[in-house]
mmCIF file of C-alpha atoms and ligand atoms in Angstrom:
data_model
loop_
_atom_site.group_PDB
_atom_site.id
_atom_site.type_symbol
_atom_site.label_atom_id
_atom_site.label_comp_id
_atom_site.label_asym_id
_atom_site.label_seq_id
_atom_site.Cartn_x
_atom_site.Cartn_y
_atom_site.Cartn_z
ATOM 1 C CA UNK A 220 20.247 -2.650 -18.269
ATOM 2 C CA UNK A 221 18.468 -6.046 -18.406
ATOM 3 C CA UNK A 222 16.502 -6.922 -21.555
ATOM 4 C CA UNK A 223 13.831 -9.393 -22.665
ATOM 5 C CA UNK A 224 15.598 -10.780 -25.667
ATOM 6 C CA UNK A 225 16.270 -7.708 -27.730
ATOM 7 C CA UNK A 226 13.541 -5.727 -26.037
ATOM 8 C CA UNK A 227 14.690 -2.982 -23.678
ATOM 9 C CA UNK A 228 12.872 -0.384 -21.691
ATOM 10 C CA UNK A 229 14.031 3.083 -20.646
ATOM 11 C CA UNK A 230 11.701 2.994 -17.649
ATOM 12 C CA UNK A 231 10.284 0.339 -15.271
ATOM 13 C CA UNK A 232 7.728 -1.551 -17.316
ATOM 14 C CA UNK A 233 4.168 -1.948 -15.996
ATOM 15 C CA UNK A 234 2.294 -4.697 -17.636
ATOM 16 C CA UNK A 235 -1.283 -5.977 -17.508
ATOM 17 C CA UNK A 236 -1.042 -9.402 -15.873
ATOM 18 C CA UNK A 237 -2.861 -11.985 -18.066
ATOM 19 C CA UNK A 238 -6.403 -12.740 -16.828
ATOM 20 C CA UNK A 239 -8.607 -15.329 -18.522
ATOM 21 C CA UNK A 240 -11.977 -13.687 -19.283
ATOM 22 C CA UNK A 241 -10.602 -10.160 -18.896
ATOM 23 C CA UNK A 242 -7.540 -9.752 -21.121
ATOM 24 C CA UNK A 243 -9.368 -9.134 -24.379
ATOM 25 C CA UNK A 244 -7.538 -7.491 -27.255
ATOM 26 C CA UNK A 245 -9.659 -4.400 -26.813
ATOM 27 C CA UNK A 246 -8.865 -4.145 -23.049
ATOM 28 C CA UNK A 247 -5.220 -4.714 -23.742
ATOM 29 C CA UNK A 248 -5.205 -1.823 -26.280
ATOM 30 C CA UNK A 249 -6.887 0.415 -23.708
ATOM 31 C CA UNK A 250 -4.320 -0.585 -21.051
ATOM 32 C CA UNK A 251 -1.516 0.234 -23.443
ATOM 33 C CA UNK A 252 -3.018 3.704 -24.068
ATOM 34 C CA UNK A 253 -3.082 4.137 -20.276
ATOM 35 C CA UNK A 254 0.589 3.282 -19.931
ATOM 36 C CA UNK A 255 0.836 -0.545 -19.825
ATOM 37 C CA UNK A 256 4.050 -1.572 -21.614
ATOM 38 C CA UNK A 257 2.602 -4.828 -22.712
ATOM 39 C CA UNK A 258 -0.220 -7.279 -21.890
ATOM 40 C CA UNK A 259 0.086 -10.957 -22.475
ATOM 41 C CA UNK A 260 -2.977 -12.725 -23.800
ATOM 42 C CA UNK A 261 -4.839 -15.085 -21.448
ATOM 43 C CA UNK A 262 -3.584 -18.595 -21.298
ATOM 44 C CA UNK A 263 -4.113 -20.701 -24.443
ATOM 45 C CA UNK A 264 -3.647 -24.474 -24.606
ATOM 46 C CA UNK A 265 -0.609 -25.556 -26.672
ATOM 47 C CA UNK A 266 -2.228 -28.966 -26.951
ATOM 48 C CA UNK A 267 -5.409 -27.516 -28.399
ATOM 49 C CA UNK A 268 -3.363 -25.704 -31.074
ATOM 50 C CA UNK A 269 -1.651 -28.990 -31.940
ATOM 51 C CA UNK A 270 -4.883 -30.894 -32.232
ATOM 52 C CA UNK A 271 -7.291 -28.251 -33.557
ATOM 53 C CA UNK A 272 -5.045 -25.769 -35.270
ATOM 54 C CA UNK A 273 -5.151 -22.033 -34.444
ATOM 55 C CA UNK A 274 -8.805 -21.522 -35.295
ATOM 56 C CA UNK A 275 -10.440 -22.531 -32.065
ATOM 57 C CA UNK A 276 -8.086 -20.554 -29.912
ATOM 58 C CA UNK A 277 -7.551 -17.643 -32.252
ATOM 59 C CA UNK A 278 -9.987 -15.412 -30.435
ATOM 60 C CA UNK A 279 -7.915 -15.640 -27.289
ATOM 61 C CA UNK A 280 -4.610 -15.262 -29.142
ATOM 62 C CA UNK A 281 -5.608 -12.390 -31.388
ATOM 63 C CA UNK A 282 -3.128 -9.529 -31.107
ATOM 64 C CA UNK A 283 -3.230 -6.006 -32.403
ATOM 65 C CA UNK A 284 0.322 -4.627 -32.551
ATOM 66 C CA UNK A 285 -0.993 -1.168 -33.518
ATOM 67 C CA UNK A 286 -3.045 -0.607 -30.360
ATOM 68 C CA UNK A 287 -1.084 -2.838 -28.022
ATOM 69 C CA UNK A 288 2.544 -1.877 -28.715
ATOM 70 C CA UNK A 289 4.462 -4.952 -27.648
ATOM 71 C CA UNK A 290 2.522 -8.182 -27.928
ATOM 72 C CA UNK A 291 2.795 -11.407 -26.006
ATOM 73 C CA UNK A 292 0.881 -14.698 -26.326
ATOM 74 C CA UNK A 293 0.691 -16.971 -23.295
ATOM 75 C CA UNK A 294 0.587 -20.727 -23.771
ATOM 76 C CA UNK A 295 0.064 -23.517 -21.264
ATOM 77 C CA UNK A 296 0.658 -27.220 -21.428
ATOM 78 C CA UNK A 297 2.795 -30.041 -20.110
ATOM 79 C CA UNK A 298 4.360 -31.562 -23.226
ATOM 80 C CA UNK A 299 7.504 -29.898 -24.670
ATOM 81 C CA UNK A 300 6.517 -31.129 -28.187
ATOM 82 C CA UNK A 301 3.220 -29.325 -28.032
ATOM 83 C CA UNK A 302 5.024 -26.016 -27.381
ATOM 84 C CA UNK A 303 7.333 -26.669 -30.349
ATOM 85 C CA UNK A 304 4.426 -27.213 -32.612
ATOM 86 C CA UNK A 305 2.288 -24.393 -31.180
ATOM 87 C CA UNK A 306 5.148 -21.915 -31.656
ATOM 88 C CA UNK A 307 5.571 -23.115 -35.221
ATOM 89 C CA UNK A 308 1.915 -22.572 -36.020
ATOM 90 C CA UNK A 309 1.868 -19.171 -34.355
ATOM 91 C CA UNK A 310 4.985 -18.111 -36.232
ATOM 92 C CA UNK A 311 3.495 -19.192 -39.608
ATOM 93 C CA UNK A 312 0.254 -17.283 -39.166
ATOM 94 C CA UNK A 313 0.008 -13.886 -40.962
ATOM 95 C CA UNK A 314 -1.126 -11.962 -37.832
ATOM 96 C CA UNK A 315 0.178 -14.075 -34.930
ATOM 97 C CA UNK A 316 3.661 -14.238 -36.423
ATOM 98 C CA UNK A 317 3.942 -10.524 -35.475
ATOM 99 C CA UNK A 318 3.898 -11.418 -31.813
ATOM 100 C CA UNK A 319 6.934 -10.144 -29.835
ATOM 101 C CA UNK A 320 7.049 -12.521 -26.903
ATOM 102 C CA UNK A 321 5.866 -16.059 -26.124
ATOM 103 C CA UNK A 322 5.011 -16.551 -22.431
ATOM 104 C CA UNK A 323 4.566 -19.856 -20.715
ATOM 105 C CA UNK A 324 2.021 -20.302 -17.889
ATOM 106 C CA UNK A 325 3.447 -22.130 -14.936
ATOM 107 C CA UNK A 326 1.231 -20.668 -12.285
ATOM 108 C CA UNK A 327 -2.438 -21.333 -13.163
ATOM 109 C CA UNK A 328 -4.009 -22.892 -10.068
ATOM 110 C CA UNK A 329 -7.347 -24.022 -11.715
ATOM 111 C CA UNK A 330 -7.994 -27.786 -11.249
ATOM 112 C CA UNK A 331 -8.917 -28.178 -14.929
ATOM 113 C CA UNK A 332 -5.403 -27.075 -15.928
ATOM 114 C CA UNK A 333 -3.424 -28.532 -12.969
ATOM 115 C CA UNK A 334 -4.968 -31.970 -13.536
ATOM 116 C CA UNK A 335 -3.310 -32.083 -16.947
ATOM 117 C CA UNK A 336 0.129 -31.438 -15.345
ATOM 118 C CA UNK A 337 0.167 -27.871 -16.664
ATOM 119 C CA UNK A 338 0.081 -24.451 -15.030
ATOM 120 C CA UNK A 339 1.193 -24.544 -11.377
ATOM 121 C CA UNK A 340 1.481 -28.372 -11.472
ATOM 122 C CA UNK A 341 4.870 -27.661 -13.124
ATOM 123 C CA UNK A 342 6.091 -26.316 -9.771
ATOM 124 C CA UNK A 343 6.148 -29.992 -8.749
ATOM 125 C CA UNK A 344 8.048 -31.085 -11.804
ATOM 126 C CA UNK A 345 10.856 -28.617 -12.285
ATOM 127 C CA UNK A 346 12.696 -30.934 -14.706
ATOM 128 C CA UNK A 347 9.717 -31.021 -17.017
ATOM 129 C CA UNK A 348 9.368 -27.179 -16.731
ATOM 130 C CA UNK A 349 12.925 -26.919 -17.845
ATOM 131 C CA UNK A 350 12.319 -29.244 -20.830
ATOM 132 C CA UNK A 351 9.282 -27.176 -21.858
ATOM 133 C CA UNK A 352 11.326 -23.943 -21.742
ATOM 134 C CA UNK A 353 14.210 -25.591 -23.721
ATOM 135 C CA UNK A 354 11.817 -26.814 -26.407
ATOM 136 C CA UNK A 355 9.971 -23.483 -26.616
ATOM 137 C CA UNK A 356 13.139 -21.417 -26.707
ATOM 138 C CA UNK A 357 14.544 -23.638 -29.454
ATOM 139 C CA UNK A 358 11.377 -23.206 -31.517
ATOM 140 C CA UNK A 359 10.902 -19.496 -30.810
ATOM 141 C CA UNK A 360 14.472 -18.503 -31.401
ATOM 142 C CA UNK A 361 14.159 -19.565 -35.031
ATOM 143 C CA UNK A 362 11.650 -16.745 -35.370
ATOM 144 C CA UNK A 363 13.605 -14.394 -33.128
ATOM 145 C CA UNK A 364 11.121 -14.384 -30.276
ATOM 146 C CA UNK A 365 12.059 -14.440 -26.616
ATOM 147 C CA UNK A 366 10.339 -16.887 -24.302
ATOM 148 C CA UNK A 367 9.183 -15.794 -20.773
ATOM 149 C CA UNK A 368 7.651 -17.717 -17.869
ATOM 150 C CA UNK A 369 4.973 -16.759 -15.310
ATOM 151 C CA UNK A 370 4.717 -18.667 -12.111
ATOM 152 C CA UNK A 371 4.011 -18.534 -8.406
ATOM 153 C CA UNK A 372 6.220 -18.656 -5.275
ATOM 154 C CA UNK A 373 5.383 -22.338 -4.666
ATOM 155 C CA UNK A 374 2.865 -25.150 -4.592
ATOM 156 C CA UNK A 375 1.954 -24.716 -0.901
ATOM 157 C CA UNK A 376 3.538 -23.538 2.305
ATOM 158 C CA UNK A 377 5.405 -26.832 2.670
ATOM 159 C CA UNK A 378 6.569 -26.852 -0.945
ATOM 160 C CA UNK A 379 8.027 -23.464 -1.666
ATOM 161 C CA UNK A 380 9.385 -24.554 -5.053
ATOM 162 C CA UNK A 381 9.038 -21.316 -6.995
ATOM 163 C CA UNK A 382 12.736 -20.603 -6.555
ATOM 164 C CA UNK A 383 13.780 -24.018 -7.944
ATOM 165 C CA UNK A 384 11.509 -23.619 -10.907
ATOM 166 C CA UNK A 385 12.650 -20.117 -11.681
ATOM 167 C CA UNK A 386 16.293 -21.040 -11.455
ATOM 168 C CA UNK A 387 15.731 -23.986 -13.830
ATOM 169 C CA UNK A 388 13.761 -22.099 -16.413
ATOM 170 C CA UNK A 389 16.317 -19.283 -16.473
ATOM 171 C CA UNK A 390 19.098 -21.844 -16.947
ATOM 172 C CA UNK A 391 17.132 -23.201 -19.866
ATOM 173 C CA UNK A 392 16.837 -19.852 -21.562
ATOM 174 C CA UNK A 393 13.801 -17.981 -20.268
ATOM 175 C CA UNK A 394 14.343 -14.334 -21.168
ATOM 176 C CA UNK A 395 12.164 -13.089 -18.324
ATOM 177 C CA UNK A 396 10.182 -14.419 -15.403
ATOM 178 C CA UNK A 397 7.145 -13.063 -13.516
ATOM 179 C CA UNK A 398 6.482 -14.367 -10.031
ATOM 180 C CA UNK A 399 3.082 -13.961 -8.421
ATOM 181 C CA UNK A 400 3.547 -13.857 -4.645
ATOM 182 C CA UNK A 401 1.114 -16.607 -3.771
ATOM 183 C CA UNK A 402 1.340 -20.439 -3.643
ATOM 184 C CA UNK A 403 -1.026 -22.531 -5.700
ATOM 185 C CA UNK A 404 -2.769 -23.563 -2.496
ATOM 186 C CA UNK A 405 -3.481 -19.892 -1.652
ATOM 187 C CA UNK A 406 -5.152 -19.431 -5.068
ATOM 188 C CA UNK A 407 -6.008 -15.723 -4.851
ATOM 189 C CA UNK A 408 -6.515 -15.520 -1.110
ATOM 190 C CA UNK A 409 -4.522 -13.763 1.570
ATOM 191 C CA UNK A 410 -1.787 -11.367 0.721
ATOM 192 C CA UNK A 411 0.940 -11.720 -1.817
ATOM 193 C CA UNK A 412 4.272 -12.640 -0.148
ATOM 194 C CA UNK A 413 6.661 -9.967 -1.490
ATOM 195 C CA UNK A 414 9.575 -11.200 0.623
ATOM 196 C CA UNK A 415 9.461 -14.596 -1.012
ATOM 197 C CA UNK A 416 9.341 -12.970 -4.447
ATOM 198 C CA UNK A 417 12.533 -11.131 -3.333
ATOM 199 C CA UNK A 418 14.263 -14.399 -2.395
ATOM 200 C CA UNK A 419 13.430 -15.824 -5.812
ATOM 201 C CA UNK A 420 14.599 -12.649 -7.481
ATOM 202 C CA UNK A 421 18.003 -12.990 -5.702
ATOM 203 C CA UNK A 422 18.496 -16.411 -7.272
ATOM 204 C CA UNK A 423 18.267 -15.071 -10.866
ATOM 205 C CA UNK A 424 19.905 -11.661 -10.692
ATOM 206 C CA UNK A 425 20.744 -11.552 -14.429
ATOM 207 C CA UNK A 426 17.207 -12.301 -15.756
ATOM 208 C CA UNK A 427 14.564 -9.701 -16.441
ATOM 209 C CA UNK A 428 12.221 -10.090 -13.464
ATOM 210 C CA UNK A 429 8.591 -9.061 -12.915
ATOM 211 C CA UNK A 430 6.964 -9.011 -9.482
ATOM 212 C CA UNK A 431 3.218 -9.596 -9.312
ATOM 213 C CA UNK A 432 0.434 -9.656 -6.749
ATOM 214 C CA UNK A 433 -1.770 -7.041 -5.092
ATOM 215 C CA UNK A 434 -0.150 -4.035 -6.839
ATOM 216 C CA UNK A 435 -2.756 -1.393 -7.411
ATOM 217 C CA UNK A 436 -1.291 2.012 -6.686
ATOM 218 C CA UNK A 437 1.963 3.957 -6.415
ATOM 219 C CA UNK A 438 2.547 2.862 -2.797
ATOM 220 C CA UNK A 439 2.174 -0.884 -3.377
ATOM 221 C CA UNK A 440 4.177 -0.560 -6.628
ATOM 222 C CA UNK A 441 7.106 1.251 -4.846
ATOM 223 C CA UNK A 442 7.046 -1.259 -2.022
ATOM 224 C CA UNK A 443 7.151 -4.234 -4.430
ATOM 225 C CA UNK A 444 10.094 -2.620 -6.357
ATOM 226 C CA UNK A 445 11.998 -1.776 -3.270
ATOM 227 C CA UNK A 446 11.728 -5.209 -1.621
ATOM 228 C CA UNK A 447 12.062 -7.424 -4.667
ATOM 229 C CA UNK A 448 14.444 -5.264 -6.783
ATOM 230 C CA UNK A 449 12.285 -6.379 -9.779
ATOM 231 C CA UNK A 450 12.737 -4.892 -13.185
ATOM 232 C CA UNK A 451 9.076 -4.524 -13.826
ATOM 233 C CA UNK A 452 5.601 -5.099 -12.330
ATOM 234 C CA UNK A 453 2.529 -6.863 -13.506
ATOM 235 C CA UNK A 454 -0.881 -5.658 -12.437
ATOM 236 C CA UNK A 455 -3.941 -7.910 -12.761
ATOM 237 C CA UNK A 456 -7.132 -7.426 -10.792
ATOM 238 C CA UNK A 457 -6.258 -3.794 -10.020
ATOM 239 C CA UNK A 458 -6.762 -2.994 -13.722
ATOM 240 C CA UNK A 459 -10.218 -4.594 -14.176
ATOM 241 C CA UNK A 460 -12.624 -1.742 -14.682
ATOM 242 C CA UNK A 461 -9.709 0.669 -13.921
ATOM 243 C CA UNK A 462 -7.256 0.763 -16.815
ATOM 244 C CA UNK A 463 -6.142 4.170 -15.460
ATOM 245 C CA UNK A 464 -4.245 2.185 -12.815
ATOM 246 C CA UNK A 465 -1.089 2.198 -15.032
ATOM 247 C CA UNK A 466 -1.129 6.024 -15.419
ATOM 248 C CA UNK A 467 -1.932 6.361 -11.700
ATOM 249 C CA UNK A 468 0.949 4.138 -10.574
ATOM 250 C CA UNK A 469 3.339 5.842 -12.851
ATOM 251 C CA UNK A 470 2.341 9.326 -11.636
ATOM 252 C CA UNK A 471 2.309 8.374 -7.955
ATOM 253 C CA UNK A 472 5.680 6.626 -8.300
ATOM 254 C CA UNK A 473 6.954 9.962 -9.484
ATOM 255 C CA UNK A 474 5.477 11.696 -6.508
ATOM 256 C CA UNK A 475 2.612 13.292 -8.403
ATOM 257 C CA UNK A 476 -1.058 13.173 -7.332
ATOM 258 C CA UNK A 477 -3.395 11.408 -9.728
ATOM 259 C CA UNK A 478 -6.828 12.839 -10.400
ATOM 260 C CA UNK A 479 -9.363 10.073 -10.511
ATOM 261 C CA UNK A 480 -11.444 9.767 -13.722
ATOM 262 C CA UNK A 481 -14.904 11.309 -13.564
ATOM 263 C CA UNK A 482 -18.069 9.251 -13.494
ATOM 264 C CA UNK A 483 -18.556 10.245 -17.123
ATOM 265 C CA UNK A 484 -15.088 9.043 -18.093
ATOM 266 C CA UNK A 485 -15.662 5.694 -16.322
ATOM 267 C CA UNK A 486 -18.995 5.164 -18.085
ATOM 268 C CA UNK A 487 -17.447 6.142 -21.454
ATOM 269 C CA UNK A 488 -14.537 3.748 -20.906
ATOM 270 C CA UNK A 489 -16.912 0.883 -20.027
ATOM 271 C CA UNK A 490 -18.774 1.511 -23.255
ATOM 272 C CA UNK A 491 -15.531 1.714 -25.201
ATOM 273 C CA UNK A 492 -14.394 -1.690 -23.933
ATOM 274 C CA UNK A 493 -17.826 -3.192 -24.509
ATOM 275 C CA UNK A 494 -18.160 -1.750 -28.112
ATOM 276 C CA UNK A 495 -14.673 -2.818 -29.054
ATOM 277 C CA UNK A 496 -15.269 -6.328 -27.727
ATOM 278 C CA UNK A 497 -18.684 -6.503 -29.453
ATOM 279 C CA UNK A 498 -17.087 -5.507 -32.793
ATOM 280 C CA UNK A 499 -14.747 -8.512 -32.549
ATOM 281 C CA UNK A 500 -16.836 -11.290 -30.914
ATOM 282 C CA UNK A 501 -20.385 -10.156 -31.561
ATOM 283 C CA UNK A 502 -22.735 -8.211 -29.349
ATOM 284 C CA UNK A 503 -24.489 -11.004 -27.517
ATOM 285 C CA UNK A 504 -21.348 -12.766 -26.421
ATOM 286 C CA UNK A 505 -19.636 -9.530 -25.604
ATOM 287 C CA UNK A 506 -22.363 -8.253 -23.298
ATOM 288 C CA UNK A 507 -22.629 -11.644 -21.588
ATOM 289 C CA UNK A 508 -18.884 -11.908 -21.070
ATOM 290 C CA UNK A 509 -18.568 -8.322 -19.946
ATOM 291 C CA UNK A 510 -21.133 -8.832 -17.119
ATOM 292 C CA UNK A 511 -18.157 -9.669 -14.842
ATOM 293 C CA UNK A 512 -16.295 -6.554 -15.912
ATOM 294 C CA UNK A 513 -18.889 -3.816 -16.182
ATOM 295 C CA UNK A 514 -19.624 -3.540 -12.394
ATOM 296 C CA UNK A 515 -15.904 -2.836 -11.804
ATOM 297 C CA UNK A 516 -16.103 0.392 -13.794
ATOM 298 C CA UNK A 517 -18.540 1.881 -11.344
ATOM 299 C CA UNK A 518 -17.182 0.191 -8.219
ATOM 300 C CA UNK A 519 -17.215 2.453 -5.150
ATOM 301 C CA UNK A 520 -19.533 5.049 -6.584
ATOM 302 C CA UNK A 521 -22.567 5.982 -4.559
ATOM 303 C CA UNK A 522 -25.656 4.568 -6.195
ATOM 304 C CA UNK A 523 -23.699 1.856 -8.042
ATOM 305 C CA UNK A 524 -25.412 -1.150 -6.484
ATOM 306 C CA UNK A 525 -28.668 -0.579 -8.399
ATOM 307 C CA UNK A 526 -26.871 0.165 -11.598
ATOM 308 C CA UNK A 527 -24.722 -2.960 -11.360
ATOM 309 C CA UNK A 528 -27.883 -5.078 -11.184
ATOM 310 C CA UNK A 529 -29.273 -3.391 -14.244
ATOM 311 C CA UNK A 530 -26.044 -3.770 -16.153
ATOM 312 C CA UNK A 531 -25.927 -7.469 -15.431
ATOM 313 C CA UNK A 532 -29.398 -7.914 -16.846
ATOM 314 C CA UNK A 533 -28.678 -6.153 -20.138
ATOM 315 C CA UNK A 534 -28.160 -8.121 -23.305
ATOM 316 C CA UNK A 535 -27.400 -5.509 -25.930
ATOM 317 C CA UNK A 536 -24.901 -2.667 -26.183
ATOM 318 C CA UNK A 537 -27.708 -0.105 -26.657
ATOM 319 C CA UNK A 538 -29.363 -1.335 -23.410
ATOM 320 C CA UNK A 539 -26.039 -0.789 -21.560
ATOM 321 C CA UNK A 540 -25.741 2.599 -23.163
ATOM 322 C CA UNK A 541 -29.299 3.489 -22.126
ATOM 323 C CA UNK A 542 -28.716 2.322 -18.513
ATOM 324 C CA UNK A 543 -25.566 4.384 -18.225
ATOM 325 C CA UNK A 544 -27.197 7.465 -19.727
ATOM 326 C CA UNK A 545 -30.133 7.208 -17.348
ATOM 327 C CA UNK A 546 -27.997 6.460 -14.297
ATOM 328 C CA UNK A 547 -24.931 8.641 -14.985
ATOM 329 C CA UNK A 548 -26.378 11.478 -12.867
ATOM 330 C CA UNK A 549 -27.327 9.127 -10.034
ATOM 331 C CA UNK A 550 -23.730 8.026 -9.548
ATOM 332 C CA UNK A 551 -21.483 10.081 -7.408
HETATM 333 C C1 FMN B 986 -9.875 -14.064 -13.297
HETATM 334 C C2 FMN B 986 -8.376 -14.309 -13.369
HETATM 335 C C3 FMN B 986 -7.890 -14.955 -14.449
HETATM 336 C C4 FMN B 986 -6.490 -15.146 -14.572
HETATM 337 N N1 FMN B 986 -5.982 -15.753 -15.655
HETATM 338 C C5 FMN B 986 -4.628 -15.887 -15.788
HETATM 339 C C6 FMN B 986 -4.073 -16.374 -16.993
HETATM 340 O O1 FMN B 986 -4.762 -16.646 -18.000
HETATM 341 N N2 FMN B 986 -2.656 -16.506 -17.050
HETATM 342 C C7 FMN B 986 -1.926 -16.165 -15.969
HETATM 343 O O2 FMN B 986 -0.661 -16.298 -16.066
HETATM 344 N N3 FMN B 986 -2.396 -15.694 -14.829
HETATM 345 C C8 FMN B 986 -3.764 -15.514 -14.727
HETATM 346 N N4 FMN B 986 -4.294 -14.987 -13.587
HETATM 347 C C9 FMN B 986 -3.362 -14.536 -12.556
HETATM 348 C C10 FMN B 986 -2.999 -13.002 -12.717
HETATM 349 O O3 FMN B 986 -2.317 -12.822 -13.878
HETATM 350 C C11 FMN B 986 -2.147 -12.537 -11.500
HETATM 351 O O4 FMN B 986 -0.977 -13.249 -11.444
HETATM 352 C C12 FMN B 986 -2.875 -12.636 -10.166
HETATM 353 O O5 FMN B 986 -4.260 -12.170 -10.313
HETATM 354 C C13 FMN B 986 -2.186 -11.764 -9.168
HETATM 355 O O6 FMN B 986 -2.034 -10.453 -9.500
HETATM 356 P P1 FMN B 986 -3.062 -9.264 -9.008
HETATM 357 O O7 FMN B 986 -3.050 -9.290 -7.501
HETATM 358 O O8 FMN B 986 -2.434 -7.977 -9.536
HETATM 359 O O9 FMN B 986 -4.386 -9.590 -9.602
HETATM 360 C C14 FMN B 986 -5.625 -14.759 -13.513
HETATM 361 C C15 FMN B 986 -6.168 -14.130 -12.369
HETATM 362 C C16 FMN B 986 -7.547 -13.890 -12.303
HETATM 363 C C17 FMN B 986 -8.076 -13.189 -11.125
#
C-alpha cells in the first residue's frame, strides 16, 4: 500500500483539487463532510510569506483540522530558499504548524504566476523544480511533514515535459504527485488527456499518484483509475456548487445509485457556505467573492437563470437568504 509520508488510506482517496477563489476553509470542511479525504488550500506565494510574513496570506492558508480532517497548504514560487523560509514560518505558527502536508504548485498556467518562473513555468526548468522539492523536503522533514507536487502533463503539445518533471521531483523526495491531464497551453480547454497521465504514472510506480482533470462522476472516476492506475483522484470544478460530488462518486464507483440533493438541500448548502465564509472574512467580501460560486448551486434547475441574476446583485447574506426563500418554489 503506497503512502504519503506516514499517511495511509484504506480506500481510494478523493480530494478537492485546489482552486483559487473557491477553496475556502468553509468549503473544504463541507467537502470533507461529503467524503473528500483532503483539500489543499489554494496556491499561496512562498515569496510573499518571506517578505510579508504569514499575515497577508493567512486568509488563504487558514486550516481547520477539526472540519477538514487532513490538511494541506499549497505554495508556489521559483526560489528554493523561499520555500525553506515559508515552511519554517508555517511550522512555527500555532495553527498552521498543524498542517499535515505541504504541496507545491507546478501547474498554474496564469501569466502572473508563470512570468515569475513559478507554477507551470517549472515544467520548462525541471532542474529548478528538483531543487525546490529538495529544499522543501529538507525543511518540511524537520517538522515531519511530507511534500507533494501538483503539475500538468506538459507545457504544450511540442513540450510534453510532465513526465520529466514528475520523475525529477519524485527522485528529490516528493511523497505524492498529482497530474492534471492538460498542458499549460491548453489552460482549461479541451479534454484532459488521461492516457498521458497514465504514461507519467508508469514512470513513478512507487510514488503515491493522483490523477486529475474532468472527473465529475462515478463513470469518469472509474475510467481515470482504470487507465492511469492512480492511487487517488482530485476533483476540482466538478465540486463547485456540488460538494455532494465526492459522495456521488464513491457511491457510483461501488455500483450504487446516488439520489441527487433536493432544491432545498442545494439552497441550504449554498447558505451554509456563504454564512461560514462570511463569519471568517466578513459579510461584504464573502457575498462579493461568492458571486462566482452561488450560481453553481442552482445550475441546471428550471427557473435558475432569473435567480442567478438576483443572487449576483445581492450584497448581504440576508438578501441572499431572502432571494432563495422567495425563489425556492420556482426552482425545479
Ligand atoms: C478557478 C480555478 C482556480 C484554480 N486554482 C488552482 C490552484 O490554486 N492551485 C492548483 O494547483 N490548481 C488550481 N486550479 C486547477 C485545478 O486544481 C485542477 O487541476 C483543474 O481545474 C482540473 O481539474 P478539474 O477538471 O476537476 O477542474 C484551478 C482551477 C480553476 C478552474
